[in-house]
Amino acid sequence: MRRALIIGNWKMHKTVAQAVEYARGFAAGMTVMAGREVVIAPPFTALHALSAALKDTDVSLCAQDVHWEQEGAYTGEISAPMLLDAGCRYVLIGHSERRKWFGESNEDVNRKAKAALKAGLFPVVCVGETLDEREAEQTFSIIRRQLKEGLNNISADDIRRAIVAYEPVWAIGTGKTATPGQAEEVHDFIRQFIARIYGTDIAAGICILYGGSVNPDNAESLMTQKDIDGLLVGGASLDPESFRKIIHY
Ligand code: PGA
């Protein structure tokens, strides 16, 4: 059985004090239902403090990006061993905002995913088409290319620890969620892609998340789809009450 993984991506929001206050109110005493896992992805600056605040709770930590080298002269960057050291279990890779604003390519995504796996982190590899690409009926070719290049040369052993997040760019931060049917169609495509390369057993175990305007009202209809195994939640995770409702969909 695949676990239901729900990640709150805070993006560039919250100071250390705000993050710790959120964590105390949110995680303390929260029982997560069996088979579900709850994760918060705060900015880098709050990781270490949150790791202490979330100790002994059911909530784990995710970083929003990583560099592919372990250390070196890369001013401004953070490596996978550093993230592990700061208490992370997961790391987002290739979020569409990284691709759009910082020019991240599928090749960068691939190097980052490999570095995360090597360090013992679980990479959450993000894919998704823009509105123009969807309207031009290129959704599947875009996703195929992002997966082919982003997961290039990752061993079968390693891919078991990878997570894929489908986030249609047109649904991120817009209030326009993909319908459960639209999302399921792409999730099914992603699982078939993994099956072609790694076999059906591995594909059946891969956790595929949906992201893009997830909120307390649409979480359940998305999560009841066959190939939607979890949610990557942006805006609605900033408020602990709405994130809690999503977790308990
Ligand atoms: P959103 O963001 O929920 O605010 O649309 C999702 C994401 O970018 O991960």
PDB file of C-alpha atoms and ligand atoms in Angstrom, residues 9 11 95 97 167 171-174 211-214 232-236, ligand 1:
ATOM      1  CA  ASN A   9       5.202  24.048   0.777  1.00  0.00           C
ATOM      2  CA  LYS A  11       7.666  28.886  -0.337  1.00  0.00           C
ATOM      3  CA  HIS A  95       9.386  23.073  -8.594  1.00  0.00           C
ATOM      4  CA  GLU A  97       8.825  28.326  -9.682  1.00  0.00           C
ATOM      5  CA  GLU A 167       1.801  20.248 -10.522  1.00  0.00           C
ATOM      6  CA  ALA A 171      -3.116  25.508 -11.296  1.00  0.00           C
ATOM      7  CA  ILE A 172      -0.392  26.800  -8.968  1.00  0.00           C
ATOM      8  CA  GLY A 173      -1.480  29.752  -6.867  1.00  0.00           C
ATOM      9  CA  THR A 174      -4.336  30.525  -9.260  1.00  0.00           C
ATOM     10  CA  GLY A 211      -0.235  20.030  -6.381  1.00  0.00           C
ATOM     11  CA  GLY A 212      -1.928  23.214  -7.565  1.00  0.00           C
ATOM     12  CA  SER A 213      -4.579  25.128  -5.599  1.00  0.00           C
ATOM     13  CA  VAL A 214      -5.302  22.248  -3.224  1.00  0.00           C
ATOM     14  CA  LEU A 232       1.673  19.198  -2.396  1.00  0.00           C
ATOM     15  CA  VAL A 233      -0.066  22.173  -0.838  1.00  0.00           C
ATOM     16  CA  GLY A 234       1.156  25.760  -1.202  1.00  0.00           C
ATOM     17  CA  GLY A 235      -1.030  28.680  -0.098  1.00  0.00           C
ATOM     18  CA  ALA A 236      -3.472  26.584   1.936  1.00  0.00           C
TER      19      ALA A 236
HETATM   20  P1  PGA B   1      -0.622  26.343  -4.386  1.00  0.00           P
HETATM   21  O1  PGA B   1       0.914  25.916  -4.631  1.00  0.00           O
HETATM   22  O2  PGA B   1      -1.240  25.272  -3.515  1.00  0.00           O
HETATM   23  O3  PGA B   1      -0.560  27.663  -3.688  1.00  0.00           O
HETATM   24  O4  PGA B   1      -1.268  26.395  -5.712  1.00  0.00           O
HETATM   25  C1  PGA B   1       1.286  24.581  -4.810  1.00  0.00           C
HETATM   26  C2  PGA B   1       2.773  24.477  -5.045  1.00  0.00           C
HETATM   27  O5  PGA B   1       3.331  25.337  -5.734  1.00  0.00           O
HETATM   28  O6  PGA B   1       3.440  23.549  -4.549  1.00  0.00           O
END
